[in-house]
């Protein structure tokens, strides 16, 4: 099972915000994620391995409001999550 929670924070309003994705699955699993949307300002594709609790957290910088989608794989299991930044 893969659980994905996405959120955002206006770090410097008017300049940039950050999108966060927390992925929970089996410990030691390689997780590949990609963020798509209108204002991605950092590397959209990231890879991490889950910790001993089966969690990993990803952070992206964005510079525009809109709908963003996090897609990826946890091992061989695909997942997706959407966040609306306004």
Tab-separated table of C-alpha atoms in Angstrom:
chain	number	residue	atom	x	y	z
A	1	UNK	CA	0.000	0.000	0.000
A	2	UNK	CA	1.151	3.513	-0.846
A	3	UNK	CA	-0.216	6.578	0.973
A	4	UNK	CA	0.547	10.037	-0.446
A	5	UNK	CA	-0.262	13.321	1.279
A	6	UNK	CA	0.358	16.587	-0.592
A	7	UNK	CA	0.265	20.122	0.758
A	8	UNK	CA	1.681	23.582	0.072
A	9	UNK	CA	2.961	26.624	1.937
A	10	UNK	CA	3.412	30.216	0.768
A	11	UNK	CA	7.016	30.615	1.937
A	12	UNK	CA	7.489	34.142	0.524
A	13	UNK	CA	4.069	35.361	-0.666
A	14	UNK	CA	4.338	37.014	-4.069
A	15	UNK	CA	7.708	35.346	-4.720
A	16	UNK	CA	7.451	31.596	-4.229
A	17	UNK	CA	5.693	28.746	-2.495
A	18	UNK	CA	6.615	25.143	-1.763
A	19	UNK	CA	4.742	21.929	-2.453
A	20	UNK	CA	5.302	18.962	-0.174
A	21	UNK	CA	4.589	15.284	-0.736
A	22	UNK	CA	4.898	12.725	2.049
A	23	UNK	CA	4.922	9.141	0.786
A	24	UNK	CA	4.308	6.267	3.201
A	25	UNK	CA	4.964	2.654	2.217
A	26	UNK	CA	7.289	-0.223	3.115
A	27	UNK	CA	10.625	0.774	4.737
A	28	UNK	CA	13.581	0.761	2.335
A	29	UNK	CA	11.471	1.286	-0.802
A	30	UNK	CA	12.806	3.494	-3.615
A	31	UNK	CA	10.260	6.225	-4.425
A	32	UNK	CA	10.423	8.191	-7.688
A	33	UNK	CA	8.236	11.293	-8.013
A	34	UNK	CA	7.600	14.027	-10.565
A	35	UNK	CA	5.770	17.319	-10.049
A	36	UNK	CA	3.920	18.872	-12.992
A	37	UNK	CA	2.102	22.201	-13.059
A	38	UNK	CA	2.263	25.798	-14.285
A	39	UNK	CA	5.181	27.141	-12.231
A	40	UNK	CA	7.612	24.440	-11.132
A	41	UNK	CA	10.869	26.265	-10.295
A	42	UNK	CA	12.998	23.383	-9.001
A	43	UNK	CA	13.957	19.946	-10.326
A	44	UNK	CA	10.577	18.304	-11.029
A	45	UNK	CA	11.851	14.696	-10.783
A	46	UNK	CA	13.142	13.432	-7.426
A	47	UNK	CA	14.117	10.041	-5.984
A	48	UNK	CA	14.488	8.973	-2.356
A	49	UNK	CA	14.411	5.780	-0.308
A	50	UNK	CA	11.909	5.499	2.558
A	51	UNK	CA	13.244	5.530	6.103
A	52	UNK	CA	12.826	2.835	8.752
A	53	UNK	CA	9.231	4.029	9.287
A	54	UNK	CA	8.461	3.726	5.559
A	55	UNK	CA	8.241	7.496	5.014
A	56	UNK	CA	9.940	9.995	2.753
A	57	UNK	CA	9.243	13.689	2.168
A	58	UNK	CA	9.716	15.620	-1.067
A	59	UNK	CA	9.807	19.418	-1.474
A	60	UNK	CA	9.473	21.505	-4.638
A	61	UNK	CA	9.639	25.267	-5.171
A	62	UNK	CA	6.912	26.820	-7.336
A	63	UNK	CA	6.355	30.341	-8.644
A	64	UNK	CA	2.739	30.307	-9.846
A	65	UNK	CA	-0.715	29.483	-8.546
A	66	UNK	CA	-2.582	26.595	-10.098
A	67	UNK	CA	-3.139	22.871	-10.014
A	68	UNK	CA	-0.111	20.644	-9.539
A	69	UNK	CA	0.101	16.885	-9.824
A	70	UNK	CA	2.550	14.598	-8.070
A	71	UNK	CA	2.964	11.290	-9.882
A	72	UNK	CA	5.380	8.510	-9.189
A	73	UNK	CA	6.201	4.975	-8.251
A	74	UNK	CA	6.867	3.308	-4.941
A	75	UNK	CA	8.796	0.251	-5.976
A	76	UNK	CA	6.570	-0.998	-8.819
A	77	UNK	CA	3.358	0.606	-7.479
A	78	UNK	CA	2.202	3.795	-9.257
A	79	UNK	CA	0.545	6.663	-7.387
A	80	UNK	CA	-0.754	10.188	-8.028
A	81	UNK	CA	-1.943	13.129	-5.962
A	82	UNK	CA	-3.157	16.620	-6.851
A	83	UNK	CA	-2.803	19.881	-4.925
A	84	UNK	CA	-4.421	23.223	-5.797
A	85	UNK	CA	-2.253	26.207	-4.863
A	86	UNK	CA	-4.184	29.459	-4.476
